[in-house]
Tab-separated table of C-alpha atoms and ligand atoms in Angstrom:
chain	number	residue	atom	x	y	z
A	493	UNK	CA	-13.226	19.040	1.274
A	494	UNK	CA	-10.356	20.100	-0.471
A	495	UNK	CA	-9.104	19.060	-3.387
A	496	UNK	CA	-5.244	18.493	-4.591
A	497	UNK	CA	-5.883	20.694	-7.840
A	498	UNK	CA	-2.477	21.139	-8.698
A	499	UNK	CA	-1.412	17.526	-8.379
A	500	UNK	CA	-2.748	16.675	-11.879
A	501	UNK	CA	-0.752	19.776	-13.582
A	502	UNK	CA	2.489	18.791	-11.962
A	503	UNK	CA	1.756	15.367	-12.649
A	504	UNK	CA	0.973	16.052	-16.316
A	505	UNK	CA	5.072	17.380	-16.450
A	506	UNK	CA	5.999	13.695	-15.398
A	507	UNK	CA	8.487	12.848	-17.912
A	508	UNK	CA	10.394	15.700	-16.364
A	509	UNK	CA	10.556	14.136	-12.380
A	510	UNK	CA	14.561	13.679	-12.123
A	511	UNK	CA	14.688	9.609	-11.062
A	512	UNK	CA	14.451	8.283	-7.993
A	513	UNK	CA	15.608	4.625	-6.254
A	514	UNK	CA	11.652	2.643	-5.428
A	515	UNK	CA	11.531	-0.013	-3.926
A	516	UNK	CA	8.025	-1.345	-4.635
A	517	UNK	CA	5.826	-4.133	-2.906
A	518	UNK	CA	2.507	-5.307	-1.406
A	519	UNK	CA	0.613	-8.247	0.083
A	520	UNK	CA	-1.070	-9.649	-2.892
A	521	UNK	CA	2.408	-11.268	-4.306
A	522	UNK	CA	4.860	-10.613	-7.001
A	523	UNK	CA	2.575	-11.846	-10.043
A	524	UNK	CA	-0.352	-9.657	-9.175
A	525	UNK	CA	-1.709	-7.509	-12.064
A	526	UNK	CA	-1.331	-4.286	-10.134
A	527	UNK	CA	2.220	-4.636	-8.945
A	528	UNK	CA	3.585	-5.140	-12.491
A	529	UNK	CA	1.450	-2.358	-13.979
A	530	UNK	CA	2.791	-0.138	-11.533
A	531	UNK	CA	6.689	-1.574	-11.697
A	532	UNK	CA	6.749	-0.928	-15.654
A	533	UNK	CA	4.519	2.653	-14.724
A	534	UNK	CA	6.940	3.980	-12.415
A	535	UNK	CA	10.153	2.721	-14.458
A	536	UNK	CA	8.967	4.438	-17.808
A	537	UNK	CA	8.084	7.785	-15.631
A	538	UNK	CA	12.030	6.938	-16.085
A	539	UNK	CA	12.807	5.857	-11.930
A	540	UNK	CA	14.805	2.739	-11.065
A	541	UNK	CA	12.469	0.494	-9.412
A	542	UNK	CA	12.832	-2.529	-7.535
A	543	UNK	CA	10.437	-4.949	-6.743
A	544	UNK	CA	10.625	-6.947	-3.348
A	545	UNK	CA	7.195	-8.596	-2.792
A	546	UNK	CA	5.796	-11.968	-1.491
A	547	UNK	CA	6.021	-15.098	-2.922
A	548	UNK	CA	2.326	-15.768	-2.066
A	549	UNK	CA	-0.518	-13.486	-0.937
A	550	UNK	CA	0.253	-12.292	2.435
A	551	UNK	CA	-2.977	-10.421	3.085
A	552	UNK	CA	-3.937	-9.510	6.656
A	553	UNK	CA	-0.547	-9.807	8.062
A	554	UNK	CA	-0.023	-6.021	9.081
A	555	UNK	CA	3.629	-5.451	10.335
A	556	UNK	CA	4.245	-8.758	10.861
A	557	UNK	CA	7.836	-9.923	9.937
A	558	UNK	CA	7.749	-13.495	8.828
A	559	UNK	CA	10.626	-15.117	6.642
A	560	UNK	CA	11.013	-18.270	4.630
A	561	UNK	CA	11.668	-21.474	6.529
A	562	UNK	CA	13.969	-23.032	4.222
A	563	UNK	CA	15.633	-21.883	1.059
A	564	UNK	CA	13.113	-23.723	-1.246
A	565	UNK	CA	9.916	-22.797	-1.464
A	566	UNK	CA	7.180	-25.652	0.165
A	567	UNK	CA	4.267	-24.682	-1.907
A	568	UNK	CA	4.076	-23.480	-5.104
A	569	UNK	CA	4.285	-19.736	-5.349
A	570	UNK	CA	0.843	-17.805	-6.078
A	571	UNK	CA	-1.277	-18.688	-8.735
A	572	UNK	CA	1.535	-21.778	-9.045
A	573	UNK	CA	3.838	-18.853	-11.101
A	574	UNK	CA	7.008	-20.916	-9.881
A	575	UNK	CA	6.882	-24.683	-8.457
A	576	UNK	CA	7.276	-26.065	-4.691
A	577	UNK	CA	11.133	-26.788	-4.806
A	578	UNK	CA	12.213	-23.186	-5.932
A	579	UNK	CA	14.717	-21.284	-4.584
A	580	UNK	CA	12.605	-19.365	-1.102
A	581	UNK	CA	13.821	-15.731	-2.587
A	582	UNK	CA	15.106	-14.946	-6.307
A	583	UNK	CA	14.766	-12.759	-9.039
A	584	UNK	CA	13.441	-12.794	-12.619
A	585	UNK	CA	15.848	-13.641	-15.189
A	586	UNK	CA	14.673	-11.681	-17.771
A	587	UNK	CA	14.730	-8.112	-15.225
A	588	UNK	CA	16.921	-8.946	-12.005
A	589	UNK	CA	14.857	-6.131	-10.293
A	590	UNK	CA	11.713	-8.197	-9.911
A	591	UNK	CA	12.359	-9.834	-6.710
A	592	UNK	CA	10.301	-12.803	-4.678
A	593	UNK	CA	10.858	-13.417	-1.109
A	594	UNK	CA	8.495	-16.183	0.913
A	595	UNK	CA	7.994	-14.014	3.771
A	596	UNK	CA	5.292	-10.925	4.736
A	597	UNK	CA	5.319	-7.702	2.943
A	598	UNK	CA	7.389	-5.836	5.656
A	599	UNK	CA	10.183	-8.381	5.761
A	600	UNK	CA	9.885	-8.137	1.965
A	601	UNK	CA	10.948	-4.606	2.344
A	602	UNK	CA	13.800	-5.460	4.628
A	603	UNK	CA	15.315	-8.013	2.766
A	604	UNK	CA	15.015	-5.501	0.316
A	605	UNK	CA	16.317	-2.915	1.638
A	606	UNK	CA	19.050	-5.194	4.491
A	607	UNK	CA	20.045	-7.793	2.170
A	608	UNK	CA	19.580	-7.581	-1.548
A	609	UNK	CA	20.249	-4.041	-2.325
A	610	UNK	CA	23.763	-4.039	-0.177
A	611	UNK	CA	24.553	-7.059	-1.769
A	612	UNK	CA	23.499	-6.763	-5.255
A	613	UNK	CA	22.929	-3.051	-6.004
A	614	UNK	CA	25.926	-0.925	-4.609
A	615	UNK	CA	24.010	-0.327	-1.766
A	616	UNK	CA	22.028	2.594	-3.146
A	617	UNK	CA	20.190	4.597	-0.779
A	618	UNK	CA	15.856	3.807	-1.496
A	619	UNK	CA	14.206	7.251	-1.308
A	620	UNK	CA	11.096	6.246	-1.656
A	621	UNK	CA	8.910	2.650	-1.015
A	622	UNK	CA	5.554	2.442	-2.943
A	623	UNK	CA	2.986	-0.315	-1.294
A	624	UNK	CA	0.440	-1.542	-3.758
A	625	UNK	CA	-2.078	-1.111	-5.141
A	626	UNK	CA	-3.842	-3.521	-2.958
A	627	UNK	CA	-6.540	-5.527	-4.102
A	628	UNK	CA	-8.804	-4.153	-1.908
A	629	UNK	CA	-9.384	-1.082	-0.061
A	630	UNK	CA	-7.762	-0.005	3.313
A	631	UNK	CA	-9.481	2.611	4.895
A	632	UNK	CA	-9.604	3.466	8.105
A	633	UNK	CA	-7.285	2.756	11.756
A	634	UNK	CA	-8.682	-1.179	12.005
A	635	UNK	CA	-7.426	-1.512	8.218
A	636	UNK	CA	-4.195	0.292	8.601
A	637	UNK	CA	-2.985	-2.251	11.577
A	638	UNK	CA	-4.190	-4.842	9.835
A	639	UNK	CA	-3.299	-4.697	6.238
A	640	UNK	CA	0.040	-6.338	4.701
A	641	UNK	CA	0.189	-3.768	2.278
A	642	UNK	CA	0.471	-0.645	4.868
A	643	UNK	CA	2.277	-2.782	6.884
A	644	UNK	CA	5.036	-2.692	4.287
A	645	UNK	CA	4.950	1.283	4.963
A	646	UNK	CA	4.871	1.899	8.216
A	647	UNK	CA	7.605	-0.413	8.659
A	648	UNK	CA	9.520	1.543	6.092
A	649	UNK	CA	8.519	4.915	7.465
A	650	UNK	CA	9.649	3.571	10.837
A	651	UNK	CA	13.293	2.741	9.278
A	652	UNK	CA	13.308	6.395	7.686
A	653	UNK	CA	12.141	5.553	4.422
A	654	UNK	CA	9.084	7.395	2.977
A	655	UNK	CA	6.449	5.394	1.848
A	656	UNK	CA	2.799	5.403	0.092
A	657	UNK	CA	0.138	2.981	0.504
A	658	UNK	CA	-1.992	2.427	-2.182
A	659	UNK	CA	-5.153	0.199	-1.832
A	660	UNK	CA	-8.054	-0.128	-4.539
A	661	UNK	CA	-11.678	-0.865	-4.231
A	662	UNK	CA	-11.363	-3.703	-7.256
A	663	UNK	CA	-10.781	-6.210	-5.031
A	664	UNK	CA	-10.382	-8.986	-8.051
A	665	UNK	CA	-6.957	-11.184	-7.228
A	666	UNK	CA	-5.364	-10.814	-10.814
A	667	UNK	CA	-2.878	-12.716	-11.871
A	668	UNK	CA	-0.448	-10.769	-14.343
A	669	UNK	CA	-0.131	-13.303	-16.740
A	670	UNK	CA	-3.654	-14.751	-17.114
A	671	UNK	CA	-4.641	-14.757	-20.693
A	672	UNK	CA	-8.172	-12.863	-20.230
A	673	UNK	CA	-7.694	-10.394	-17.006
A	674	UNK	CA	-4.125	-10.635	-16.350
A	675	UNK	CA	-2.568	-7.285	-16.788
A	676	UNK	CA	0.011	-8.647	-19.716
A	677	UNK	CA	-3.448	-9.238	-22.020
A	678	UNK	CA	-4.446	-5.778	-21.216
A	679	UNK	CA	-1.057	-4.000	-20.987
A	680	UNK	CA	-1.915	-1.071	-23.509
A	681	UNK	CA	-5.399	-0.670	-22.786
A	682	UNK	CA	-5.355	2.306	-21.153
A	683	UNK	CA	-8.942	1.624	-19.681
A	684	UNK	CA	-7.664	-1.381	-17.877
A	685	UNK	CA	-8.022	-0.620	-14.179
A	686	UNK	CA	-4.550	-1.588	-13.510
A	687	UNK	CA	-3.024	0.718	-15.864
A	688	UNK	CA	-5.380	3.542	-14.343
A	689	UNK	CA	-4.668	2.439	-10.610
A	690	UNK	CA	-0.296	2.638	-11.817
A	691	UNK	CA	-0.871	6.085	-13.648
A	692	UNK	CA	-1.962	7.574	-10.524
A	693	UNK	CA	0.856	5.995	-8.469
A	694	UNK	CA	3.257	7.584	-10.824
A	695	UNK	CA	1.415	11.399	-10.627
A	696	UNK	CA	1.547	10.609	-7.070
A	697	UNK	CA	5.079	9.984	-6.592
A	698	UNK	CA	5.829	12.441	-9.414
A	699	UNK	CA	4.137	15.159	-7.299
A	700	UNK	CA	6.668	14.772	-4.517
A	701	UNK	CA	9.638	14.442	-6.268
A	702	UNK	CA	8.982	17.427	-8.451
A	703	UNK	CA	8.001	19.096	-5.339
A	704	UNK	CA	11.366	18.412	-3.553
A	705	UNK	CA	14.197	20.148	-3.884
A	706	UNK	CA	17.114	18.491	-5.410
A	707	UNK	CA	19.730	20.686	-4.094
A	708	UNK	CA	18.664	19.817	-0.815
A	709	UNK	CA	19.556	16.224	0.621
A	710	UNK	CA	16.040	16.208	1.142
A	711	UNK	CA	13.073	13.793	1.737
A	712	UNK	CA	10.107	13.197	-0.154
A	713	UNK	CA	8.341	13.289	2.839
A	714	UNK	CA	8.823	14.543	6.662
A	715	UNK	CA	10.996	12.029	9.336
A	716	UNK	CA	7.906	9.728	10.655
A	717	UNK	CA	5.407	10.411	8.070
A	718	UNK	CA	3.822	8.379	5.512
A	719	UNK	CA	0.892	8.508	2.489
A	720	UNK	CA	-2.304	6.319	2.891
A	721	UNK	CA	-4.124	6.057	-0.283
A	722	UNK	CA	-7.486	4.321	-1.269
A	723	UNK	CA	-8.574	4.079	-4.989
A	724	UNK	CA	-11.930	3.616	-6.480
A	725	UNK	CA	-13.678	1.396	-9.535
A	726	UNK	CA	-12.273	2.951	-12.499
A	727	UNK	CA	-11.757	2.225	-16.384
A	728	UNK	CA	-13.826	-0.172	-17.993
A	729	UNK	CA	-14.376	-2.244	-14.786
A	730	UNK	CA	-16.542	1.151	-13.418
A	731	UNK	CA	-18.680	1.101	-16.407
A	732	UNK	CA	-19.194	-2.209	-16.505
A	733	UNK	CA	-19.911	-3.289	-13.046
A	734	UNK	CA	-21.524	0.349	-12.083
A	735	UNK	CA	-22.305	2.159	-14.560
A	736	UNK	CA	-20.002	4.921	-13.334
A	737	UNK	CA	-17.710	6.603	-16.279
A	738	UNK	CA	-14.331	6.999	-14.061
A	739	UNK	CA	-11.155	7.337	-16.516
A	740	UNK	CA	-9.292	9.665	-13.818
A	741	UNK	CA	-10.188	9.642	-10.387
A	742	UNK	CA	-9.939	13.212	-8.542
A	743	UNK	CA	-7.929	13.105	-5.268
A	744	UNK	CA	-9.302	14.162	-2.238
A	745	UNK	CA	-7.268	14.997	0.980
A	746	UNK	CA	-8.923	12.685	4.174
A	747	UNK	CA	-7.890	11.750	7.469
A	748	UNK	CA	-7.755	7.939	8.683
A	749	UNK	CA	-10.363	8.591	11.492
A	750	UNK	CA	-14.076	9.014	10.168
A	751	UNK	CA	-16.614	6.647	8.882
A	752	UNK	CA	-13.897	4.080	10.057
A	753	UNK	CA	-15.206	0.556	10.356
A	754	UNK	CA	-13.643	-2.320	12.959
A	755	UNK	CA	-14.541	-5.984	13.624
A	756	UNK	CA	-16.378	-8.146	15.864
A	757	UNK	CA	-16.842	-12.117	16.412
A	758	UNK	CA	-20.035	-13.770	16.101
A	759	UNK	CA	-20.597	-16.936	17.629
A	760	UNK	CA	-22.004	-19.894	14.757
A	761	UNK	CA	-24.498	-21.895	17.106
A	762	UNK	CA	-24.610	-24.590	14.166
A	763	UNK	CA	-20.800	-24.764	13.617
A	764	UNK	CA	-19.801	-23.931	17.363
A	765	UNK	CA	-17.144	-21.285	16.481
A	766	UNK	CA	-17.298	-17.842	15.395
A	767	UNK	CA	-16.520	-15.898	12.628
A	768	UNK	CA	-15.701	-12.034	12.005
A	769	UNK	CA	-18.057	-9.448	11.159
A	770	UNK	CA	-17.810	-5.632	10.950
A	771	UNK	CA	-19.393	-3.312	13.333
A	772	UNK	CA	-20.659	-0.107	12.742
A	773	UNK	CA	-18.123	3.319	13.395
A	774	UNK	CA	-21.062	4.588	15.929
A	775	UNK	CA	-19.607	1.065	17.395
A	776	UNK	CA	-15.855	1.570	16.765
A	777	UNK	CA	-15.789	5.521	18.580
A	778	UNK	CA	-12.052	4.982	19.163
A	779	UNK	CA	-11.042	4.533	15.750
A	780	UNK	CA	-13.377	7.536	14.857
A	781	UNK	CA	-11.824	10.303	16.897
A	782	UNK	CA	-10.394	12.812	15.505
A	783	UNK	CA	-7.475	14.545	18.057
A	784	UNK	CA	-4.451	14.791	15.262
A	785	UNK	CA	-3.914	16.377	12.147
A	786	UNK	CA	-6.582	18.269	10.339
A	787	UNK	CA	-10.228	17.367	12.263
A	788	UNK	CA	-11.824	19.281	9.257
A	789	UNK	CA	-10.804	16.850	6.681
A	790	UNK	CA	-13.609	13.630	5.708
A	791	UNK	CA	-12.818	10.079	6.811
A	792	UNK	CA	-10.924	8.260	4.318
A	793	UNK	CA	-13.515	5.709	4.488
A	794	UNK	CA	-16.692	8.200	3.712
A	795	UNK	CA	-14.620	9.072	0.879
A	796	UNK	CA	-13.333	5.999	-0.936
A	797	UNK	CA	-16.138	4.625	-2.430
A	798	UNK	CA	-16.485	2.194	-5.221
A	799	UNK	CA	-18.853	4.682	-7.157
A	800	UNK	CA	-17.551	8.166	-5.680
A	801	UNK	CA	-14.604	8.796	-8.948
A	802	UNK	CA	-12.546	10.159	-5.842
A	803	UNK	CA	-8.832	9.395	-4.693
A	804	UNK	CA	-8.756	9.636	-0.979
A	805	UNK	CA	-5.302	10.701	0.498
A	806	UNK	CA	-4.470	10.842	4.181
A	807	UNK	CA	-0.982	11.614	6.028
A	808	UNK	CA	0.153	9.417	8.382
A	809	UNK	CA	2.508	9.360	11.417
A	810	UNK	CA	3.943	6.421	13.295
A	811	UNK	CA	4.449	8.962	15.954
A	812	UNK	CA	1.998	6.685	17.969
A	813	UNK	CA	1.932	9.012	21.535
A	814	UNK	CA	-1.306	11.314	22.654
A	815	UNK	CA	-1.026	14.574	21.849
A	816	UNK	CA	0.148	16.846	24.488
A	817	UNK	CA	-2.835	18.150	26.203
A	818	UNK	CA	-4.187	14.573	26.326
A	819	UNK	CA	-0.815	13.108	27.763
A	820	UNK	CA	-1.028	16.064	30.196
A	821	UNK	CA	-4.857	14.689	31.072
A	822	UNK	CA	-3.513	11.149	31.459
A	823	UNK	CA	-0.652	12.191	33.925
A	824	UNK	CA	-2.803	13.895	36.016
A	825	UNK	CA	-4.830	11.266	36.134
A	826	UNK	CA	-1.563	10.107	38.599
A	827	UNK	CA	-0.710	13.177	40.436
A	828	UNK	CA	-0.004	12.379	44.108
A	829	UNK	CA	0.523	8.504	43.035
A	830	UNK	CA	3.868	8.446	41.829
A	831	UNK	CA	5.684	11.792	41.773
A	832	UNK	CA	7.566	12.926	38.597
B	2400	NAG	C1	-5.170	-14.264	1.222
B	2400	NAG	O1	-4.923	-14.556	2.577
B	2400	NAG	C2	-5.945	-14.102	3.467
B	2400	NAG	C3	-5.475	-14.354	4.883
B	2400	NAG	O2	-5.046	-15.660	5.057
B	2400	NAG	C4	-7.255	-14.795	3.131
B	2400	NAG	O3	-8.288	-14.312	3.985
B	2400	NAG	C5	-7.610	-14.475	1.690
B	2400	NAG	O4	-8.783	-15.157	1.333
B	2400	NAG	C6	-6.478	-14.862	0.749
B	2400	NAG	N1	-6.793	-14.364	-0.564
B	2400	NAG	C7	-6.605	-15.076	-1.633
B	2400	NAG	C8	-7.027	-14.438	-2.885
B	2400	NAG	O5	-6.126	-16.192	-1.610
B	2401	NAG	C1	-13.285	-9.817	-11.565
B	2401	NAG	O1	-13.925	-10.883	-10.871
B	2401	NAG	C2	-15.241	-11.160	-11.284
B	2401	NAG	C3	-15.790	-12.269	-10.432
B	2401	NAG	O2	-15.683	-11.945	-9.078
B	2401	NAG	C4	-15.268	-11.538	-12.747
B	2401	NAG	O3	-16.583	-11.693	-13.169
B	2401	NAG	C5	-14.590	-10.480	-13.593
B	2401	NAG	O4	-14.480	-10.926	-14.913
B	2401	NAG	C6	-13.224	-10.122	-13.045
B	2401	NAG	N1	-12.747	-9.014	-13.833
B	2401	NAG	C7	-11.476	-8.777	-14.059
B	2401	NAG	C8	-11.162	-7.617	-14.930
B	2401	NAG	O5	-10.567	-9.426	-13.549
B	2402	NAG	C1	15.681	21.118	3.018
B	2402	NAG	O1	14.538	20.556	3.662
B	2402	NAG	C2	14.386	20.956	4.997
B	2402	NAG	C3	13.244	20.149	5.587
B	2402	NAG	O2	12.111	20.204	4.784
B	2402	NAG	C4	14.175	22.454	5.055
B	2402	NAG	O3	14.050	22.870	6.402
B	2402	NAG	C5	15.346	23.143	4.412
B	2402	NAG	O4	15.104	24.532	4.355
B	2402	NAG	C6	15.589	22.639	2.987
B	2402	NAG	N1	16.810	23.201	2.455
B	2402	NAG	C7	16.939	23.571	1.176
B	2402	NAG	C8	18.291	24.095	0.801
B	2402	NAG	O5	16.053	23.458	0.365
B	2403	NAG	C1	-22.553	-21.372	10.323
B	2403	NAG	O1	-22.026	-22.676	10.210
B	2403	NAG	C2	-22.700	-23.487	9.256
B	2403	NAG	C3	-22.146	-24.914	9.366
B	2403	NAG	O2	-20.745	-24.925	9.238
B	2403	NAG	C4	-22.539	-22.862	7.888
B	2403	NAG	O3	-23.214	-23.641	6.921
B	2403	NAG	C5	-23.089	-21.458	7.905
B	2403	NAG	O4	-22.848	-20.827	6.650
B	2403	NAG	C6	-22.446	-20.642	9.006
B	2403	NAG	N1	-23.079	-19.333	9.067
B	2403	NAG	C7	-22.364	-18.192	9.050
B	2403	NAG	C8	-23.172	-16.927	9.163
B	2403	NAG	O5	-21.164	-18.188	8.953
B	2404	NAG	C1	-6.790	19.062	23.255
B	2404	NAG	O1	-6.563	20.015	22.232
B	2404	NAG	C2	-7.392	19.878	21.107
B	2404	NAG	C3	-6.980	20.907	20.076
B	2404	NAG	O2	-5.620	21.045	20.056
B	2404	NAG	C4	-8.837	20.089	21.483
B	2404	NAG	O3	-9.653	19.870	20.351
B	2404	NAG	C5	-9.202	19.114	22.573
B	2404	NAG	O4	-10.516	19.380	23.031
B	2404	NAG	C6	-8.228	19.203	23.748
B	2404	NAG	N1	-8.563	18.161	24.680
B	2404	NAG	C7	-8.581	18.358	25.998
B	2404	NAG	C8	-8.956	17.173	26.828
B	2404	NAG	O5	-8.323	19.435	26.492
């Protein structure tokens, strides 16, 4: 394994990082506790952040790019935050950063990035978008297709933009402002998971910006490539659910393949349908092949844990084709069927 030792002493400099434009979202909605402990995070690590994140929770929806049907909203938004009849897309008066918009977490990003920042904001160019912290963890290929949360990043890396996932084991659907476990009631606690889960965004993003040069017109990350991260239990909720003292996770470098998990149907005889189930990685040996990248590194999966204290962080590429040797086996399997 190896471990990203000097992270945490470049991190510890962060009041130093020169700003950056963020765009930040995820599937869990606008009012979630971990979104707005890691919007007021990032923006007193002194960045200007945006927010542009669902209306309602838009988990499971991958890539998908669905908008608002109207310009009111049919339904309340989540955790009934604003009432059916709003406006479909807005921002908060009190901080005209904090953006809603009734559509999935990628098309968040674009009206984001396509819409609202042209029209509103100059038109400033978004170095970086920040996905998260999910409520929930997304490890693994099956996960990354499927979540709402990478979705937002790989459509974003696909557009140019570099972009970090981050997904947490605490899977508990928080709203912000609820008065005993929304992050606003815990805001200074520093043993509050969320404020944990948005202090590690910030070292993370801090990391790459103090690692790029500024004199260069440079990326945070390489054309094509993006961050997948998965967080544990930590804080308060560790101890008390697990026994397990975690104020600062460790971050481990992983791969997506390893340990990876997929689904299956199973057929209800007494209901007559099915429903989803997981199967095994022995049972998902796609997923669990490692022919990119690093093979050395663990599985993301093996490594995000609940209990384990450790950060797992893998690199990503939505540079989707075989790699060269493999393509090579593939054409072959043609040669003297179609010539070329
Ligand atoms: C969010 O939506 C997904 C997909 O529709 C659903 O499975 C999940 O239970 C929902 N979560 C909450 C907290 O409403
Ligand atoms: C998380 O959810 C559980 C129930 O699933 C609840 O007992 C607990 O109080 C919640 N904790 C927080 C911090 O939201
Ligand atoms: C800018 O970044 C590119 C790509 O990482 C690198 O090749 C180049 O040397 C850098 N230039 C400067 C001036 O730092
Ligand atoms: C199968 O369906 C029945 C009837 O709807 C339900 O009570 C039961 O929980 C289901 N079992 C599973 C494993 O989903
Ligand atoms: C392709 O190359 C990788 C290393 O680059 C190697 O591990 C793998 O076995 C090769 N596959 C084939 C089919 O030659």
């Amino acid at each position: 394994m190896k471990f990203a030792a000097s992270l945490a002493s470049i991190a510890s400099f962060a009041s130093l990082a020169s700003a950056i434009n963020i765009i930040i979202s995820n599937d869990d909605s606008y009012v979630s506790s971990n979104i707005r402990a890691t919007y007021q995070s990032l923006k007193n690590a002194g960045h200007n952040v945006f927010m542009f994140a669902p209306a309602e929770n838009q988990s499971g929806k991958g890539g998908t790019f669905s908008f608002p049907s109207g310009n009111k909203l049919e339904r309340p938004s989540e955790f009934g935050d604003l009432p059916a009849g709003s406006p479909a897309w807005g921002y908060e008066e009190s901080d005209n950063h904090i953006w809603y918009f009734n559509g999935t977490p990628a098309a968040s990003v674009a009206f984001g990035i396509d819409y609202a920042i042209p029209q509103f904001f100059s038109n400033i160019p978004i170095d970086l978008v920040v996905s998260g912290p999910n409520e929930g963890a997304n490890a693994g290929a099956q996960l990354y297709t499927l979540s709402g949360t990478i979705g937002a990043t790989y459509y974003s890396v696909g557009r140019g933009i570099p972009a970090i996932a981050f997904s947490a084991d605490i899977s508990n659907h928080s709203y912000y402002k609820d008065p005993v476990n929304g992050w606003l009631a815990h805001k200074d606690d520093e043993s509050f998971y969320a404020n944990i889960y948005a202090k590690k965004v910030t070292q993370i993003v801090n990391a790459l910006v103090n690692t790029t040069s500024e004199d260069n017109a440079s990326r945070l990350l390489p054309l094509g490539v993006g961050i997948n991260v998965n967080m544990p239990y930590v804080g308060a909720f560790a101890q008390e659910k697990l026994g397990v003292t975690c104020p600062d996770p460790e971050i481990v470098y992983t791969r997506l393949t390893g340990g990876a998990q997929s689904f299956t149907v199973l057929f209800n005889a007494t209901s007559g349908t099915f429903v989803w189930s997981y199967v095994t990685p022995n049972e998902a040996p796609g997923i669990n092949t490692a022919i990119n990248g690093d093979v050395s590194l663990p599985g993301e999966t093996t490594v995000s844990k609940p209990q384990s204290c450790q950060i797992a962080l893998s690199a990503f590429s939505v540079d989707y084709d075989a790699p060269l040797n493999l393509t090579n086996e593939v054409h072959s399997l043609f040669e003297g069927i179609f010539s070329s």
